[in-house]
Short mmCIF file of C-alpha atoms and ligand atoms in Angstrom, two decimals:
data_model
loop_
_atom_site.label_atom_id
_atom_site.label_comp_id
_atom_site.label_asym_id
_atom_site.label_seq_id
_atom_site.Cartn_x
_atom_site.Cartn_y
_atom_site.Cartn_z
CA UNK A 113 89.70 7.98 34.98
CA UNK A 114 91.19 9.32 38.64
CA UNK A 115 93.09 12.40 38.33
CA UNK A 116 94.98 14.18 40.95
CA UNK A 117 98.02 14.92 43.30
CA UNK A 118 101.12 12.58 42.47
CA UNK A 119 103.52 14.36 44.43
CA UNK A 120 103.81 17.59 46.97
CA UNK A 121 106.41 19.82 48.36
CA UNK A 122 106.85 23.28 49.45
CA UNK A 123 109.56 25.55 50.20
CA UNK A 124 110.21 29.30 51.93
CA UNK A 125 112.22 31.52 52.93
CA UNK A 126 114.95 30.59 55.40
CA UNK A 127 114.27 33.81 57.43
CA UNK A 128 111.40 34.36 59.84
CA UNK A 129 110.35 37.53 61.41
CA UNK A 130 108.68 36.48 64.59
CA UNK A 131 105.34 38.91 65.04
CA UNK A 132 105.96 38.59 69.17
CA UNK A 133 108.99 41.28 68.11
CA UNK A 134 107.42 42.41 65.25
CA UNK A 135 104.12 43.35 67.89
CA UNK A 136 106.78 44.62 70.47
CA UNK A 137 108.05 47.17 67.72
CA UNK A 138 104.32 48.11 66.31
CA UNK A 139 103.49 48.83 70.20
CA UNK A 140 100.07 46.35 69.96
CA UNK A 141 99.53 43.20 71.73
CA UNK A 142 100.85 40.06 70.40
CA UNK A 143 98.02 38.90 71.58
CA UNK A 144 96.15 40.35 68.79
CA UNK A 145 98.04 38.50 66.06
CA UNK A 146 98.42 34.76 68.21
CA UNK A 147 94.84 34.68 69.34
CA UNK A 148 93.43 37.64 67.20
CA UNK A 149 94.80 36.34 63.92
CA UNK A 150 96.12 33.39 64.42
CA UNK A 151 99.99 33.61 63.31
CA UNK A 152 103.44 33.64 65.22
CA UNK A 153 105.89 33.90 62.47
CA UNK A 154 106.46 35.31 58.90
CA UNK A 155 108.83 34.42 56.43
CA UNK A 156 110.42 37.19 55.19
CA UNK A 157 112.69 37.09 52.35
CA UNK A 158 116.40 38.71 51.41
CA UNK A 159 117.08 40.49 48.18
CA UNK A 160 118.78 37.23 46.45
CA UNK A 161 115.39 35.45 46.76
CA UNK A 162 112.09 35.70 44.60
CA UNK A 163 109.03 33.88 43.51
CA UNK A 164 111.19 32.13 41.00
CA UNK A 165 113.95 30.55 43.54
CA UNK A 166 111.22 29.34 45.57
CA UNK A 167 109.24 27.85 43.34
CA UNK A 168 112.19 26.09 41.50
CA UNK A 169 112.99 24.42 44.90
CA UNK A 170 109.54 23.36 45.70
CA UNK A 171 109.22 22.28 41.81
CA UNK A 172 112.93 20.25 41.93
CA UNK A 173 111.25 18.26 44.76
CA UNK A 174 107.83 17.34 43.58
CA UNK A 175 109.50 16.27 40.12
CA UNK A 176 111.92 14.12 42.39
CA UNK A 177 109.55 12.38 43.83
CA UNK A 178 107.45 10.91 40.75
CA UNK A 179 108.45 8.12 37.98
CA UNK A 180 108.98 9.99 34.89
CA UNK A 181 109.68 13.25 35.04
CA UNK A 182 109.64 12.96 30.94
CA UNK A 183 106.14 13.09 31.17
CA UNK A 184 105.77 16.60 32.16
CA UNK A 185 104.63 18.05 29.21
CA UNK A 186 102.83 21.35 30.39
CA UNK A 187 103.80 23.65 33.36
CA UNK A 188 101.73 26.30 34.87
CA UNK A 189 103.16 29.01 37.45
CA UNK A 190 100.34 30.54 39.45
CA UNK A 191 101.30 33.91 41.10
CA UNK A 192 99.98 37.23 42.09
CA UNK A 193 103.30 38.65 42.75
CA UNK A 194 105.01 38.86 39.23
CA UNK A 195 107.80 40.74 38.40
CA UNK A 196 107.26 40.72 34.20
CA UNK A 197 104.01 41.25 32.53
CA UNK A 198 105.42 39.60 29.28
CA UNK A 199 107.63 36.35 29.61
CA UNK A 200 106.14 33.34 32.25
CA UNK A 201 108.02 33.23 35.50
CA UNK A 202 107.62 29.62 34.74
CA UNK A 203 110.19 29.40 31.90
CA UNK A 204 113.32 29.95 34.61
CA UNK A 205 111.69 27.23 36.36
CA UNK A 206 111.66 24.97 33.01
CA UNK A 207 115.08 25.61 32.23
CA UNK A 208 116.63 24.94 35.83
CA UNK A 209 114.93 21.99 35.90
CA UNK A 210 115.92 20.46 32.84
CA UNK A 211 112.08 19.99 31.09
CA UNK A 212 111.65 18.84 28.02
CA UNK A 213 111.56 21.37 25.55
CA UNK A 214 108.39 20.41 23.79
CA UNK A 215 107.02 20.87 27.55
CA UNK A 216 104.16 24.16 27.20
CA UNK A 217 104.56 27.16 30.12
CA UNK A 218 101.93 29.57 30.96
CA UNK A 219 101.72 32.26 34.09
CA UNK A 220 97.96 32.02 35.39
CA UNK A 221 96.96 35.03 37.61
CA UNK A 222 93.79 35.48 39.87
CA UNK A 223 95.08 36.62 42.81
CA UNK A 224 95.41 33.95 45.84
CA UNK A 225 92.75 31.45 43.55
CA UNK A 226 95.30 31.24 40.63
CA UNK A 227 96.91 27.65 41.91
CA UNK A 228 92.90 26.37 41.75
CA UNK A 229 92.81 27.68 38.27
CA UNK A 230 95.76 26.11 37.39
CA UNK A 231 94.75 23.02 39.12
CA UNK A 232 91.59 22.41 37.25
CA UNK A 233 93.32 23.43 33.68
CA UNK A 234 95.60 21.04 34.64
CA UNK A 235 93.04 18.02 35.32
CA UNK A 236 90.97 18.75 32.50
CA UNK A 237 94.70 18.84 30.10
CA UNK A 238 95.12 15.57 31.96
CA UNK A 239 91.46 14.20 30.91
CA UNK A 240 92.30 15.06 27.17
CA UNK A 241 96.16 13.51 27.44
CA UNK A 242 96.03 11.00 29.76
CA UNK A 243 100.01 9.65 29.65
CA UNK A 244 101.01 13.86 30.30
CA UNK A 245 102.10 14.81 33.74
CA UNK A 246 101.61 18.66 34.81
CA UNK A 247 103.39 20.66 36.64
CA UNK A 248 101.68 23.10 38.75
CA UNK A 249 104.18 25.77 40.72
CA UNK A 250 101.84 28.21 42.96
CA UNK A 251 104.81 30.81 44.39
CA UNK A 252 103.86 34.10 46.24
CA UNK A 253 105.44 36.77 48.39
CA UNK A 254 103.14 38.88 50.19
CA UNK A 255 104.46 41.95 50.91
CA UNK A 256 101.39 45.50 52.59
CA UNK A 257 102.89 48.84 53.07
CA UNK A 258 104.43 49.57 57.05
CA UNK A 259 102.35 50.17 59.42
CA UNK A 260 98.63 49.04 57.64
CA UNK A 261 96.44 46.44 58.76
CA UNK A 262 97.98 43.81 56.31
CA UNK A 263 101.29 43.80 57.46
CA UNK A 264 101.65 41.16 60.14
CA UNK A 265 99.88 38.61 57.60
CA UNK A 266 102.81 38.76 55.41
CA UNK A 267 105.18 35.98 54.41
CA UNK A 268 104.86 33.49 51.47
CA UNK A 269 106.02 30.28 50.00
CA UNK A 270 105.44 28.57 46.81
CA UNK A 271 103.94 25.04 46.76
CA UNK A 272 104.60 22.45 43.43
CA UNK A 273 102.69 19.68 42.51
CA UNK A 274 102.46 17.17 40.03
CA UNK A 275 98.60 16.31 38.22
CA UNK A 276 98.27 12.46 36.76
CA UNK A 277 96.06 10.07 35.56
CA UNK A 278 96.28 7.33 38.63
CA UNK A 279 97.51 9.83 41.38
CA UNK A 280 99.06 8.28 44.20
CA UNK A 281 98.02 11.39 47.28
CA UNK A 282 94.91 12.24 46.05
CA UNK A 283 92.47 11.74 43.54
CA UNK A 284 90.14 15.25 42.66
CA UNK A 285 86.85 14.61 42.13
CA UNK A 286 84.84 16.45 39.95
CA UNK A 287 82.16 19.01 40.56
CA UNK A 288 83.14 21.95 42.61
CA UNK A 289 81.23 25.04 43.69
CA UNK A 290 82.30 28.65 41.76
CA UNK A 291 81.11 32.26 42.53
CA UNK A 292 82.98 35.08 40.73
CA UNK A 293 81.83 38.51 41.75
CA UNK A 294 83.74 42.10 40.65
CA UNK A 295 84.73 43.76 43.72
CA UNK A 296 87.48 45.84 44.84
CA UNK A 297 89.17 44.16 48.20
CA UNK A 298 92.63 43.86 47.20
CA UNK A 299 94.52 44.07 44.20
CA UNK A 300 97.89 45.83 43.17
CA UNK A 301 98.22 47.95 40.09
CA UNK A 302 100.83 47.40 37.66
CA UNK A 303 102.95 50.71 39.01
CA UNK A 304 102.93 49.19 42.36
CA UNK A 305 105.08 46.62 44.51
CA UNK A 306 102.70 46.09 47.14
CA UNK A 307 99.32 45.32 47.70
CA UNK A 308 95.91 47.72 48.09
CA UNK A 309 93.73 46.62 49.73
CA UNK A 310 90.18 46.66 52.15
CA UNK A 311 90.84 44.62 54.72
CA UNK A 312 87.63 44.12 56.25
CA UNK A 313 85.82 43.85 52.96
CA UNK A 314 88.26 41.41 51.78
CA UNK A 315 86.85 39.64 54.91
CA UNK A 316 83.81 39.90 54.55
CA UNK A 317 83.74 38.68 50.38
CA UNK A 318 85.61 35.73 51.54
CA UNK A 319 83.09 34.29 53.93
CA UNK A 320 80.25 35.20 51.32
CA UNK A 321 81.91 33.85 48.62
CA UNK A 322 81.88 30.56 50.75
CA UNK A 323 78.45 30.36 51.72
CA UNK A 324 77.81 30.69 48.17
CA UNK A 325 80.17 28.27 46.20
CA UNK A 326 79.85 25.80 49.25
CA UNK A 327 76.14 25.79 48.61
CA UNK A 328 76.74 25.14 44.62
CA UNK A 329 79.34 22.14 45.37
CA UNK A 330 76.79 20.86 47.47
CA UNK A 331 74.19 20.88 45.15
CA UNK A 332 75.90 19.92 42.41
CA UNK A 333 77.45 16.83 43.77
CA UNK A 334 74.05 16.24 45.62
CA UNK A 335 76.14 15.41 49.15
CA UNK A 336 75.62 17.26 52.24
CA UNK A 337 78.45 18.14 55.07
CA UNK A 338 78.62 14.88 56.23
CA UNK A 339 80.16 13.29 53.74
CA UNK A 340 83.17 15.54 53.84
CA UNK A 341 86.13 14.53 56.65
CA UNK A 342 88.74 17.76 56.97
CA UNK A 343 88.30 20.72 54.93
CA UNK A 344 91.31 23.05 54.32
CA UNK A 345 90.93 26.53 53.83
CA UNK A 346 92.28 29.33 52.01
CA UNK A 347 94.10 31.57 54.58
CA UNK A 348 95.51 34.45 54.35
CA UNK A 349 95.81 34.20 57.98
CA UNK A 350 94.31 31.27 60.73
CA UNK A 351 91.63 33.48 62.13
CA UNK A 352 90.37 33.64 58.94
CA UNK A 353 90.18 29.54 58.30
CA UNK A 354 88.58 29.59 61.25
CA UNK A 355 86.16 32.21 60.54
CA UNK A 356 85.59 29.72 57.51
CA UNK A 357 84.79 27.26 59.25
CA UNK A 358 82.33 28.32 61.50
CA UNK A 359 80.64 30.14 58.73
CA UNK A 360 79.57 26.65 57.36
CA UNK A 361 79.11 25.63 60.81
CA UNK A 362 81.94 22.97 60.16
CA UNK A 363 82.45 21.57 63.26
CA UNK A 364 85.70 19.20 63.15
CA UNK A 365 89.00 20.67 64.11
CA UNK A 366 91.05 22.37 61.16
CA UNK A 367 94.18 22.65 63.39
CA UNK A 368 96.06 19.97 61.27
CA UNK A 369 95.93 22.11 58.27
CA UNK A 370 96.77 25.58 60.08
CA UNK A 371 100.10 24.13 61.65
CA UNK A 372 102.62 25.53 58.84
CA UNK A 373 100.96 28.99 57.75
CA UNK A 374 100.76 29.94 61.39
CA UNK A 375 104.88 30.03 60.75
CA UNK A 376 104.80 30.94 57.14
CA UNK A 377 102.06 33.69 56.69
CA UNK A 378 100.29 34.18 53.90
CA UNK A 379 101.06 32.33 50.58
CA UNK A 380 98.31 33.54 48.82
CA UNK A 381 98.20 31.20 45.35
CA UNK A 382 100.00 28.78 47.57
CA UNK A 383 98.37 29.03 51.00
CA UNK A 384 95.54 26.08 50.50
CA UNK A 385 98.29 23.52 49.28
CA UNK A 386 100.43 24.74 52.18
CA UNK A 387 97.19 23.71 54.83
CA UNK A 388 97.01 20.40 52.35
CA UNK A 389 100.01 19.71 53.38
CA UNK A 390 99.80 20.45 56.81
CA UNK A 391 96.81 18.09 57.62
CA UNK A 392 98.93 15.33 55.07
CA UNK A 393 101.56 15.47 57.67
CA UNK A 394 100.16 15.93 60.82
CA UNK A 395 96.49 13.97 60.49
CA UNK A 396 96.63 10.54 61.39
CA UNK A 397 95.46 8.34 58.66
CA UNK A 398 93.77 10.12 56.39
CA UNK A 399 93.38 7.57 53.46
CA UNK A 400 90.12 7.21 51.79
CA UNK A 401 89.35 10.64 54.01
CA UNK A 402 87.52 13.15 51.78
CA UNK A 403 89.06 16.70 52.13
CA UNK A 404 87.08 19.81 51.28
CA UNK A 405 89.07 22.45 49.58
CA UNK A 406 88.29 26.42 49.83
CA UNK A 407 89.81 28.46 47.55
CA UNK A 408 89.42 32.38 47.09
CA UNK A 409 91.34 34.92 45.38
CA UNK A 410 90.26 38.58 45.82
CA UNK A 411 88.87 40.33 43.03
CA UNK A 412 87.25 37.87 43.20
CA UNK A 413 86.97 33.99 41.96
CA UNK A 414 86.24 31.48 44.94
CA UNK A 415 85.84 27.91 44.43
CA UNK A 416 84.97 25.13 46.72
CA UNK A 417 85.71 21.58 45.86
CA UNK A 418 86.80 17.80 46.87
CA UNK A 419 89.61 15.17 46.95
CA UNK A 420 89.68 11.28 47.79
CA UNK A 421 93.27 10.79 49.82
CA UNK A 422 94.60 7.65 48.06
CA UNK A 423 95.27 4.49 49.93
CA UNK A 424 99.26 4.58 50.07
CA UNK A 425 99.13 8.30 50.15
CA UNK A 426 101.98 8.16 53.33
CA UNK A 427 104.85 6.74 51.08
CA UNK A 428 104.57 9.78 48.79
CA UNK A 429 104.55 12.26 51.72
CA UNK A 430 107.96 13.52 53.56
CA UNK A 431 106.77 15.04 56.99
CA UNK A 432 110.05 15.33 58.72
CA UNK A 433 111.36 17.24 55.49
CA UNK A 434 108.87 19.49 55.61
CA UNK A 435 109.40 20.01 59.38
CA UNK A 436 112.93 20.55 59.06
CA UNK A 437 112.32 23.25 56.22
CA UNK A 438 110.48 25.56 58.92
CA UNK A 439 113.00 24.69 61.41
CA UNK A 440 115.96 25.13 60.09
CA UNK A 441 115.27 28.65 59.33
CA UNK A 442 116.84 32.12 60.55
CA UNK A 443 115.52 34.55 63.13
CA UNK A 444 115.83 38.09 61.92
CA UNK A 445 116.09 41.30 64.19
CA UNK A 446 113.31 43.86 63.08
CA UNK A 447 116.74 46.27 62.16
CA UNK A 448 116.70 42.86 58.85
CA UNK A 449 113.18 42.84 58.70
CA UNK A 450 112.90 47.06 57.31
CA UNK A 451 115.86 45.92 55.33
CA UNK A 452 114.48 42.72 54.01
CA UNK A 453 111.26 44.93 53.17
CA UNK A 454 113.24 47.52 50.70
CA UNK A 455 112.72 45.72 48.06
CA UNK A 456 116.65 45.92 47.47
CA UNK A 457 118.45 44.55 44.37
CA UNK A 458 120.77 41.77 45.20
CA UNK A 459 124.48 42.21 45.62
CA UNK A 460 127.47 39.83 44.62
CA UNK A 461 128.99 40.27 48.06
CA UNK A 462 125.60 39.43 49.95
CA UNK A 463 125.94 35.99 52.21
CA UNK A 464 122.35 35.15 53.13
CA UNK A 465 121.29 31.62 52.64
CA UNK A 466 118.69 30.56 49.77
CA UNK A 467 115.92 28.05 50.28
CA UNK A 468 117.39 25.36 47.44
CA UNK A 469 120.14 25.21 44.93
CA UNK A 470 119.01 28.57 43.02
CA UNK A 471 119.57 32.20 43.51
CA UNK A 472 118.89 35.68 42.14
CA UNK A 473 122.30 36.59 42.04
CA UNK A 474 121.87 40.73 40.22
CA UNK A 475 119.55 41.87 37.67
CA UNK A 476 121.52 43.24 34.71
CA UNK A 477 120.20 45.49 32.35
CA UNK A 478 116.73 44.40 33.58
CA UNK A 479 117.39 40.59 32.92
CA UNK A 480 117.29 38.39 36.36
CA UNK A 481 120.52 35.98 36.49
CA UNK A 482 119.89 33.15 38.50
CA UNK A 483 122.87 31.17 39.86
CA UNK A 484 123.23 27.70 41.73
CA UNK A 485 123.19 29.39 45.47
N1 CAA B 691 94.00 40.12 72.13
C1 CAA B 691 93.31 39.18 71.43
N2 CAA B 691 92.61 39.48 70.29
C2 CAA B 691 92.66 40.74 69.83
C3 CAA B 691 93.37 41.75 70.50
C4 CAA B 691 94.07 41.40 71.70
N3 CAA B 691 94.78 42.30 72.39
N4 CAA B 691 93.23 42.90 69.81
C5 CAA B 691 92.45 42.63 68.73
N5 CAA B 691 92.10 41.32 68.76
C6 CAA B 691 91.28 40.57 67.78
C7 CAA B 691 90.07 41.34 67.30
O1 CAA B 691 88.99 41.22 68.19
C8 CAA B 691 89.82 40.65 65.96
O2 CAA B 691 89.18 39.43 66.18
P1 CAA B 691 87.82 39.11 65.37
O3 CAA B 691 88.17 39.24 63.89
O4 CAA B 691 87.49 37.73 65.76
O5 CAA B 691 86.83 40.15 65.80
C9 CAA B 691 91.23 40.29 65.47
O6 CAA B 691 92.08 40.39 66.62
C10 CAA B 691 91.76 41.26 64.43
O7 CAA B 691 91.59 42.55 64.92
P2 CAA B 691 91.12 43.73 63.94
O8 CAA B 691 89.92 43.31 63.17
O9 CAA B 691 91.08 45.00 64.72
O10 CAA B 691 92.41 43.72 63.00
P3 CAA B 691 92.84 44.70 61.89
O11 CAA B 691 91.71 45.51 61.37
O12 CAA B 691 94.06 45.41 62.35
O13 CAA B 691 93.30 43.64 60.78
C11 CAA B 691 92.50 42.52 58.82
C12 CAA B 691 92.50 42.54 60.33
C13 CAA B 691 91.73 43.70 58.32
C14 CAA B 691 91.88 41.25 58.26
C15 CAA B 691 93.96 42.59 58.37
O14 CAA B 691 94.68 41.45 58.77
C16 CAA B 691 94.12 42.78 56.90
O15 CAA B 691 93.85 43.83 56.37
N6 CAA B 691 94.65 41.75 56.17
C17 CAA B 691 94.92 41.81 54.73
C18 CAA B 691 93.71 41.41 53.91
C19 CAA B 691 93.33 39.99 54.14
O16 CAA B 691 94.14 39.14 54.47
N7 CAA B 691 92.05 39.68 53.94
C20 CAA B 691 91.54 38.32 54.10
C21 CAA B 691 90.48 37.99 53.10
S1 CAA B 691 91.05 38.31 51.44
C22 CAA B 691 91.94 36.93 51.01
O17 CAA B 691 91.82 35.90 51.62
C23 CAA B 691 92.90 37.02 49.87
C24 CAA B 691 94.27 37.18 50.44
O18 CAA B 691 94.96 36.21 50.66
C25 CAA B 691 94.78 38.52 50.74
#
């Protein structure tokens, strides 16, 4: 039986911070984060805003775009940036969009990996039930302290996507490469709003954590690199695809799949789906292609695997939408930005836009109200 990607969509903030002002501010070159890192813009995102608005606009647009939304009988939010250590983030996202109500919800969390977990719980739910449809919602913001190393990879997005028997974007394959190692390059205590982390160990995990898990997919599916045609990275930033890449001495072009985090930042459980959906968009034809998928979360689980791009994979794909999504959005002044960072509660009398039909209008007594924006 093929499993896989029936639908796709993504959605962000509709404010940017452009690091060219964001450098001017810091007093370093912006050459340092275009060329150094690889990134010109972060989203940034205004108090009425969370992981949960997000990801019930990138959800309300992968369910859109399959059959039978009926079918959806389990739903599994991936994040690293979660606001309640007891009730799913995924429930709001149940409820606004209507689920059924024998439909199961879970919160999976393993740091920038937790969308691949969910992923491959949600193929091997799909093996046991093959009529159930599951929805996968991977939503982050990525928010480092002023001033440290981190902070010009911010941003974040969530990405949504629906696993079926008989996908129609692409089918995943099995046997995939793990390596799980305890190690302390980033994490964020429950006390704390924003990450700790080691930047340059983080680094360096991620590219070992590649050679390694790339080695076991290898193996284990007994190809070699040939037989793979793109490969999308995790990335917390481009430099570090590309650091990727040339690690497994991969020598095609990744550009394709680098084209919307360059603008977004880091997603982290979203961030590989974003670059999916970059080279979906902006590759030429891409059907039958085999995409390679890298996937690490710090901590740390990494896990390399494979897809088969389906044959009518365009008509399920809307690249001008997701153009216009990064287009249409807001310039902020870096006087916003330090206000957008404050971590501020939302106000009724605030005016700033929201990414979809959902916002966090207050939190009351410690309950979030969400609102149609
Ligand atoms: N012009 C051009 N390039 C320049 C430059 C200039 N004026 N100045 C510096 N550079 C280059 C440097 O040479 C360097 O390039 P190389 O890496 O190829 O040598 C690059 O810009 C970055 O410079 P530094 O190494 O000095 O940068 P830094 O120490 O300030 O920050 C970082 C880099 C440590 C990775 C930082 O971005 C960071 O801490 N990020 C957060 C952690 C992170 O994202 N880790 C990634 C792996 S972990 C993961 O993937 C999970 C996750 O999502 C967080």
């Amino acid at each position: 039986m093929n499993i896989g990607l029936d639908s796709i969509a993504f959605s962000t903030s509709k404010y940017f911070f452009a690091l060219e002002n964001f450098a001017a501010h810091r007093g370093v070159a912006f050459e340092k984060y275009s060329n150094g890192i690889g990134q010109s813009k972060m989203s940034v995102f205004p108090p009425n805003e969370d992981i949960v608005t997000i990801a019930i606009d990138a959800a309300q647009k992968a369910v859109s775009k399959i059959e039978d939304a009926s079918s959806i009988d389990l739903l599994i939010f991936a994040t690293e940036s979660s606001f309640d250590l007891s009730k799913a983030a995924g429930i709001y996202v149940h409820h606004f969009l209507n689920l059924r109500e024998d439909c199961r919800v879970m919160e999976i969390k393993q740091a920038c990996y937790s969308a691949t977990a969910a992923l491959q719980l949600a193929k091997a739910f799909v093996h046991q039930n093959p009529s159930s449809k599951v929805l996968v919602v991977g939503s982050d913001i990525v928010k480092y302290s002023p001033g440290s190393s981190g902070e010009p990879t911010q941003g974040g997005a969530a990405v949504a996507f629906v696993i079926s028997a008989d996908p129609r974007i692409m089918i995943i394959e099995n046997g995939s490469g793990v390596h799980t190692n305890d190690i302390m390059d980033f994490w964020r205590p429950v006390s704390e709003s924003e990450a700790i982390f080691d930047g340059k160990l983080s680094a360096y995990n991620y590219l070992k954590s590649l050679d390694i898990s790339f080695a076991r997919y290898l193996k284990k599916t007994n190809r070699t690199i040939s037989d793979i045609d793109y490969v999308c990275f995790h990335a917390p930033f481009g430099k570090m695809a590309r650091k990727g890449a040339q690690q497994i001495r991969w020598q095609k072009s990744i550009d394709d799949t680098l084209i919307y985090n360059s603008v977004i930042g880091n997603s982290c459980s979203a961030s590989l789906y974003i670059c999916l959906i970059s080279l979906l968009d902006n590759g030429s034809d891409l059907a039958n292609s085999r995409i390679g998928l890298y996937s690490y979360g710090s901590g740390s689980v990494a896990e390399y695997f494979s897809g088969i791009i389906c044959e009518k994979y365009k008509s399920c794909i809307t690249p001008e939408e997701n153009r216009r999504i990064l287009e249409d959005r807001h310039e902020i002044s870096f006087e916003e930005y330090e206000l957008f960072c404050r971590n501020q509660f939302p106000l009724e009398s605030d005016t700033y836009e929201n990414s979809g039909t959902f916002k966090l209008k207050a939190i009351e007594n410690k309950r979030r109200v969400y609102l149609t924006a």
